[in-house]
Coordinates of C-alpha atoms and ligand atoms in Angstrom, one line a residue:
M1 CA -2.9 -4.6 -28.1
E2 CA -2.4 -6.5 -24.8
K3 CA -3.2 -4.6 -21.7
K4 CA -0.2 -3.6 -19.5
I5 CA 0.0 -5.4 -16.2
V6 CA -0.3 -3.6 -12.9
F7 CA 0.6 -5.1 -9.5
S8 CA 0.4 -3.9 -6.0
G9 CA 0.1 -5.2 -2.5
I10 CA -1.1 -4.3 1.0
Q11 CA -0.2 -5.9 4.3
P12 CA -3.1 -7.2 6.3
T13 CA -2.1 -5.5 9.5
G14 CA -5.5 -4.1 10.6
E15 CA -6.8 -0.6 9.8
I16 CA -6.3 1.1 6.4
H17 CA -5.2 4.7 7.0
L18 CA -5.3 7.9 5.0
G19 CA -1.7 7.3 3.7
N20 CA -2.6 3.8 2.4
Y21 CA -5.6 5.2 0.7
F22 CA -4.2 8.4 -0.9
G23 CA -0.7 7.0 -1.4
S24 CA -1.8 3.8 -3.1
L25 CA -5.4 2.4 -3.0
K26 CA -6.9 5.3 -4.8
Q27 CA -4.7 4.6 -7.7
W28 CA -5.7 0.9 -7.6
L29 CA -9.3 2.0 -8.0
D30 CA -8.4 4.3 -10.9
L31 CA -6.3 1.7 -12.7
Q32 CA -8.7 -1.2 -12.5
D33 CA -10.7 -0.1 -15.6
K34 CA -7.7 0.4 -17.8
Y35 CA -5.1 -2.3 -17.1
F36 CA -4.8 -6.0 -16.2
C37 CA -4.5 -5.6 -12.5
F38 CA -3.2 -8.0 -9.8
F39 CA -3.8 -6.8 -6.3
S40 CA -2.6 -8.9 -3.4
I41 CA -3.1 -9.1 0.4
V42 CA 0.5 -9.7 1.2
N43 CA 0.2 -11.8 4.4
L44 CA 3.8 -13.2 4.1
H45 CA 5.2 -9.7 4.3
A46 CA 3.0 -9.1 7.4
L47 CA 4.7 -12.0 9.2
T48 CA 8.0 -10.1 9.4
E49 CA 6.5 -8.2 12.3
P50 CA 5.0 -9.7 15.5
I51 CA 1.5 -10.7 14.6
S52 CA -0.5 -13.6 16.1
P53 CA -1.9 -16.3 13.8
S54 CA -5.4 -15.4 14.7
S55 CA -5.1 -11.8 14.0
L56 CA -3.3 -12.5 10.7
E57 CA -6.3 -14.7 9.7
E58 CA -8.8 -12.1 10.7
N59 CA -7.0 -9.2 9.1
T60 CA -6.6 -11.0 5.8
L61 CA -10.4 -11.2 5.5
K62 CA -10.9 -7.8 7.0
T63 CA -8.5 -6.1 4.6
T64 CA -10.2 -7.9 1.7
S65 CA -13.6 -6.5 2.8
Y66 CA -12.0 -3.0 3.1
L67 CA -10.8 -3.2 -0.5
L68 CA -14.1 -4.4 -1.8
S69 CA -16.0 -1.7 0.2
L70 CA -13.7 1.0 -1.4
G71 CA -14.9 -0.1 -4.8
L72 CA -12.4 -2.7 -6.0
N73 CA -14.2 -4.9 -8.4
P74 CA -13.2 -8.6 -8.3
K75 CA -14.7 -9.1 -11.7
K76 CA -12.2 -6.6 -13.2
V77 CA -9.1 -7.3 -11.1
V78 CA -7.4 -10.3 -9.8
L79 CA -7.7 -9.9 -6.0
F80 CA -5.8 -12.7 -4.1
V81 CA -3.8 -13.6 -1.0
Q82 CA -0.1 -13.8 -1.5
S83 CA 0.4 -17.1 0.3
D84 CA -2.2 -18.8 -1.9
I85 CA 0.4 -18.8 -4.7
P86 CA 3.5 -20.6 -3.4
Y87 CA 5.5 -19.6 -6.5
H88 CA 6.0 -16.2 -4.8
T89 CA 8.3 -17.9 -2.2
E90 CA 10.0 -20.0 -4.8
L91 CA 10.8 -17.0 -6.9
T92 CA 12.0 -15.2 -3.8
W93 CA 14.7 -17.8 -3.5
L94 CA 15.7 -17.6 -7.2
L95 CA 15.9 -13.8 -7.0
S96 CA 17.9 -13.9 -3.8
V97 CA 20.8 -15.4 -5.7
V98 CA 21.1 -12.3 -7.9
T99 CA 20.6 -9.8 -5.0
P100 CA 23.7 -8.4 -3.2
V101 CA 23.3 -8.4 0.6
G102 CA 24.7 -4.9 0.6
D103 CA 21.7 -3.7 -1.3
L104 CA 19.4 -5.1 1.2
L105 CA 21.3 -3.7 4.2
R106 CA 21.0 -0.1 2.9
M107 CA 17.2 -0.2 2.5
T108 CA 15.8 2.6 4.7
Q109 CA 12.8 0.5 5.7
F110 CA 15.1 -2.3 6.9
K111 CA 17.3 0.2 8.8
D112 CA 14.2 1.7 10.5
K113 CA 12.7 -1.7 11.4
A114 CA 16.1 -3.0 12.6
K115 CA 16.2 0.0 15.1
Q116 CA 12.6 -0.6 16.1
F117 CA 13.0 -4.4 16.8
K118 CA 16.6 -4.1 18.2
E119 CA 16.8 -7.5 19.8
T120 CA 15.3 -9.7 17.1
V121 CA 16.0 -8.5 13.7
N122 CA 14.7 -11.5 11.7
A123 CA 16.1 -12.4 8.3
G124 CA 12.6 -11.8 6.9
L125 CA 12.9 -8.1 7.5
L126 CA 16.1 -8.1 5.5
N127 CA 14.7 -10.2 2.7
Y128 CA 11.4 -8.4 2.6
P129 CA 12.3 -6.5 -0.7
I130 CA 13.1 -9.7 -2.5
L131 CA 9.7 -11.1 -1.7
M132 CA 8.2 -7.8 -3.0
A133 CA 10.3 -8.1 -6.2
S134 CA 9.0 -11.6 -6.6
D135 CA 5.4 -10.5 -6.2
I136 CA 5.9 -8.0 -9.0
L137 CA 8.1 -10.0 -11.4
L138 CA 6.1 -13.3 -11.1
Y139 CA 3.3 -11.5 -13.0
K140 CA 5.8 -9.5 -15.3
A141 CA 4.0 -6.4 -14.0
E142 CA 5.1 -3.0 -15.4
Y143 CA 3.1 -0.4 -13.4
I144 CA 3.2 -0.4 -9.6
P145 CA 1.0 2.0 -7.7
V146 CA 2.7 2.7 -4.3
G147 CA 3.4 5.5 -1.9
K148 CA 6.8 7.2 -1.8
D149 CA 8.0 5.0 1.1
Q150 CA 8.2 2.0 -1.4
L151 CA 10.1 3.7 -4.1
Q152 CA 13.5 2.5 -2.9
H153 CA 12.1 -1.1 -2.9
L154 CA 10.9 -0.6 -6.4
E155 CA 14.2 0.7 -7.6
L156 CA 15.8 -2.4 -6.0
T157 CA 13.2 -4.6 -7.9
R158 CA 14.4 -3.0 -11.2
E159 CA 18.0 -3.8 -10.3
I160 CA 17.1 -7.4 -9.4
A161 CA 15.2 -7.8 -12.7
R162 CA 18.2 -6.3 -14.6
R163 CA 20.6 -8.7 -12.9
F164 CA 18.4 -11.7 -13.5
N165 CA 17.9 -10.8 -17.2
R166 CA 21.7 -10.3 -17.6
R167 CA 22.5 -13.7 -16.1
F168 CA 19.7 -15.8 -17.4
G169 CA 18.4 -14.0 -20.5
Q170 CA 15.7 -11.4 -21.0
T171 CA 12.8 -12.5 -18.8
F172 CA 11.3 -9.5 -16.9
P173 CA 10.2 -6.1 -17.9
L174 CA 11.5 -3.3 -15.6
P175 CA 8.5 -2.1 -13.5
K176 CA 7.7 1.6 -12.9
A177 CA 6.0 3.3 -10.0
V178 CA 2.7 5.0 -10.4
L179 CA 2.7 7.9 -7.9
E180 CA 0.1 10.5 -7.0
E181 CA 2.1 13.5 -5.9
R182 CA -0.1 15.0 -3.2
G183 CA -1.0 11.7 -1.5
A184 CA 2.3 9.9 -2.0
K185 CA 3.4 10.8 1.6
I186 CA 0.8 11.6 4.2
M187 CA 2.4 12.5 7.5
S188 CA 1.6 11.4 11.1
L189 CA -1.0 13.4 12.9
A190 CA 1.0 13.5 16.1
E191 CA 4.5 14.0 14.6
P192 CA 4.0 15.5 11.2
K193 CA 7.7 15.1 10.2
K194 CA 7.2 11.3 10.2
K195 CA 5.1 9.4 7.7
M196 CA 1.7 8.3 8.8
S197 CA 2.0 4.7 9.9
K198 CA 0.2 2.2 12.2
S199 CA 3.4 1.1 13.9
L200 CA 3.9 4.5 15.4
G201 CA 0.8 4.2 17.5
E202 CA -2.9 5.1 17.7
E203 CA -2.6 8.9 17.8
H204 CA -0.4 8.9 14.7
Y205 CA -2.7 7.6 12.0
L206 CA -6.3 8.1 10.9
G207 CA -8.1 4.9 9.9
I208 CA -10.5 5.6 7.1
F209 CA -13.0 3.1 8.5
E210 CA -12.9 4.4 12.0
E211 CA -16.0 5.6 13.8
P212 CA -17.0 9.1 12.9
E213 CA -16.6 10.2 16.5
K214 CA -13.1 8.8 16.6
I215 CA -12.2 10.7 13.4
R216 CA -13.5 14.0 14.9
E217 CA -11.5 13.3 18.0
K218 CA -8.2 12.4 16.2
I219 CA -8.4 15.4 13.9
A220 CA -9.2 17.7 16.8
K221 CA -6.1 16.4 18.6
A222 CA -3.8 16.5 15.5
V223 CA -0.6 18.5 16.2
T224 CA -0.7 21.9 14.6
D225 CA 1.9 24.7 15.0
S226 CA 2.3 27.9 16.8
G227 CA 0.6 30.8 15.0
K228 CA -3.0 30.7 13.9
E229 CA -3.1 31.2 10.1
I230 CA -4.3 28.4 7.8
K231 CA -1.3 28.7 5.5
Y232 CA 0.7 26.1 3.6
D233 CA 4.3 26.1 4.8
Q234 CA 6.0 22.7 4.9
E235 CA 9.0 23.9 6.8
K236 CA 7.5 26.1 9.5
K237 CA 4.0 24.6 9.7
P238 CA 4.3 20.9 8.8
G239 CA 1.2 20.0 10.8
I240 CA -1.1 22.4 9.0
A241 CA 0.6 21.6 5.7
N242 CA -0.3 18.0 6.1
L243 CA -3.9 18.7 7.1
L244 CA -4.2 21.1 4.1
R245 CA -3.0 18.4 1.8
I246 CA -5.5 16.0 3.2
Y247 CA -8.2 18.6 2.9
S248 CA -7.3 19.2 -0.7
L249 CA -7.4 15.4 -1.4
V250 CA -10.9 14.8 0.1
E251 CA -12.4 18.0 -1.3
G252 CA -10.7 17.9 -4.7
K253 CA -9.7 21.6 -4.5
E254 CA -6.3 23.4 -4.8
I255 CA -4.6 24.2 -1.5
K256 CA -4.6 27.9 -2.5
E257 CA -8.3 28.0 -2.7
I258 CA -8.7 26.3 0.7
E259 CA -6.3 28.9 2.2
K260 CA -8.5 31.6 0.8
E261 CA -11.7 30.1 2.2
F262 CA -10.2 29.9 5.7
Q263 CA -8.7 33.4 5.7
G264 CA -9.3 34.9 9.1
K265 CA -10.5 31.6 10.6
G266 CA -8.8 29.6 13.2
Y267 CA -7.3 26.1 13.5
A268 CA -10.3 24.7 15.5
E269 CA -12.8 25.6 12.8
F270 CA -10.6 24.3 10.0
K271 CA -10.2 21.0 11.8
K272 CA -13.9 20.6 12.5
I273 CA -14.8 21.1 8.9
L274 CA -11.9 18.8 7.7
A275 CA -13.1 16.0 10.0
E276 CA -16.6 16.2 8.5
K277 CA -15.2 16.2 4.9
I278 CA -13.2 13.1 5.7
I279 CA -16.2 11.4 7.3
D280 CA -18.3 12.2 4.2
Y281 CA -15.7 11.1 1.7
F282 CA -15.6 7.6 3.2
S283 CA -19.1 7.3 4.4
Q284 CA -20.4 5.1 1.6
S285 CA -17.5 2.8 1.8
R286 CA -18.0 2.6 5.5
E287 CA -21.6 1.6 5.1
K288 CA -20.6 -1.1 2.6
F289 CA -18.0 -2.4 5.0
L290 CA -20.5 -2.7 7.9
A291 CA -22.9 -4.6 5.6
M292 CA -20.1 -7.0 4.4
K293 CA -17.9 -7.6 7.3
D294 CA -19.6 -10.7 8.6
K295 CA -20.0 -12.4 5.2
K296 CA -16.9 -14.4 5.6
E297 CA -17.9 -17.1 3.2
E298 CA -18.6 -14.7 0.4
I299 CA -15.2 -13.1 0.9
R300 CA -13.5 -16.5 0.9
E301 CA -15.2 -17.3 -2.4
I302 CA -13.9 -14.1 -4.0
L303 CA -10.4 -14.9 -2.8
K304 CA -10.7 -18.4 -4.2
E305 CA -11.6 -17.1 -7.6
G306 CA -8.7 -14.6 -7.4
R307 CA -6.4 -17.4 -6.5
R308 CA -7.5 -19.4 -9.6
K309 CA -6.8 -16.5 -11.9
A310 CA -3.5 -15.5 -10.3
E311 CA -2.3 -19.1 -10.5
E312 CA -2.9 -19.4 -14.2
I313 CA -0.5 -16.6 -15.0
A314 CA 1.9 -17.3 -12.2
Q315 CA 2.3 -21.0 -13.2
K316 CA 3.0 -20.1 -16.8
N317 CA 5.6 -17.6 -15.8
I318 CA 7.3 -19.8 -13.2
E319 CA 7.7 -22.6 -15.8
E320 CA 9.6 -20.2 -18.1
I321 CA 11.7 -18.9 -15.1
R322 CA 12.6 -22.5 -14.0
Q323 CA 13.7 -23.3 -17.5
K324 CA 15.8 -20.2 -17.9
V325 CA 17.6 -20.9 -14.6
G326 CA 18.3 -24.6 -15.5
L327 CA 15.9 -26.3 -13.2
K328 CA 14.3 -28.4 -15.9
Y329 CA 16.4 -31.4 -16.7
Ligands
AMP401 P1 1.3 -1.2 3.8 O1 0.2 -1.0 4.7 O2 2.7 -0.9 4.5 O3 1.3 -2.5 3.1 O4 1.2 -0.1 2.7 C1 0.3 -0.1 1.6 C2 0.5 1.0 0.7 O5 0.3 2.3 1.3 C3 1.9 1.1 0.0 O6 1.8 1.4 -1.3 C4 2.6 2.2 0.8 O7 3.5 2.9 0.0 C5 1.4 3.1 1.0 N1 1.6 4.0 2.2 C6 1.9 3.6 3.5 N2 2.0 4.6 4.3 C7 1.9 5.7 3.6 C8 1.9 7.2 3.8 N3 2.1 7.6 5.1 N4 1.7 8.0 2.8 C9 1.5 7.6 1.6 N5 1.4 6.2 1.2 C10 1.6 5.3 2.2
LIG402 N1 5.9 -3.6 0.7 C1 4.7 -2.9 0.4 C2 4.3 -2.0 1.6 O1 4.5 -2.3 2.7 C3 3.6 -3.9 0.1 C4 3.9 -4.8 -1.1 C5 4.3 -6.1 -1.1 C6 3.9 -4.3 -2.4 N2 4.5 -6.5 -2.3 C7 4.2 -5.5 -3.2 C8 3.6 -3.1 -3.1 C9 4.4 -5.4 -4.6 C10 3.7 -3.1 -4.5 C11 4.1 -4.2 -5.2 O2 3.7 -1.0 1.4

């Protein structure tokens, strides 16, 4: 039987934080042995926010080294840069003609970004989900590992695929999310009611490749709640609840067990131990990253090979799509 196809993407916007890792990347690593995986550094998506050409270039290579350091194996998966396959943008156009503007306007991410960038809400922010749908559908992917924040975009992708299939004939399978419950939404360290995100600012996220000293400092400063018990209570203690979920992810233990271990102990001690667990959990990857980060030519070679493999499938599929739509005369 043919292996099912997996697709996911990450924007090259700098650091990789705990939310990216536990929400999505950890699933990438788990899926790479079982499925036919396409993983993409989505640099065209990153352009929807202000980013300089030089940092986009630099972050594309850096994000690739992060992924390799975490254990993604380019011999098993197709690891490539989105803009290397121009069919993504061609398909974005073709899908845009079956996407109602109203659907795009009600996307939560768009509404949030529109507020954030009041003066210049570029059309790219609105069309972002169509580009994401084209990433997925170009490879006819069926399983999509993402964090909870991307579920709405994935639901829209299914709707776009349905509409395309209805108008032009059965072409795309309907993709499903692969979610890891506990990690699907890691919250900000400074405002635990918001999701962890780089765009909120330094104190909100924890970069998994940050210096150990920085990790200790950020966890020590993480907002906790009044009271002093280490107890999971999402409503009354969202800060501690978030840290307990993180603890349980890096330690592979149930939250109940962790609560028991910390009975009678205070926040400071809990945070100190948590910081060390996080540092340990990522220490091997961190070492690999430090050894790899200046080997730009090797990284470019890996991406070139990824491009070759992605192109093979993408080209075959775009030919079929062009024909269905009536572009072949
Ligand atoms: P991005 O950096 O926006 O390209 O996100 C890469 C992946 O990380 C996507 O699958 C997101 O859904 C996931 N992600 C981003 N932030 C979080 C978060 N706070 N918790 C869980 N997953 C997240
Ligand atoms: N929009 C996703 C994010 O910001 C990244 C992304 C782009 C993606 N294309 C994708 C994720 C395709 C899954 C599948 O998190």
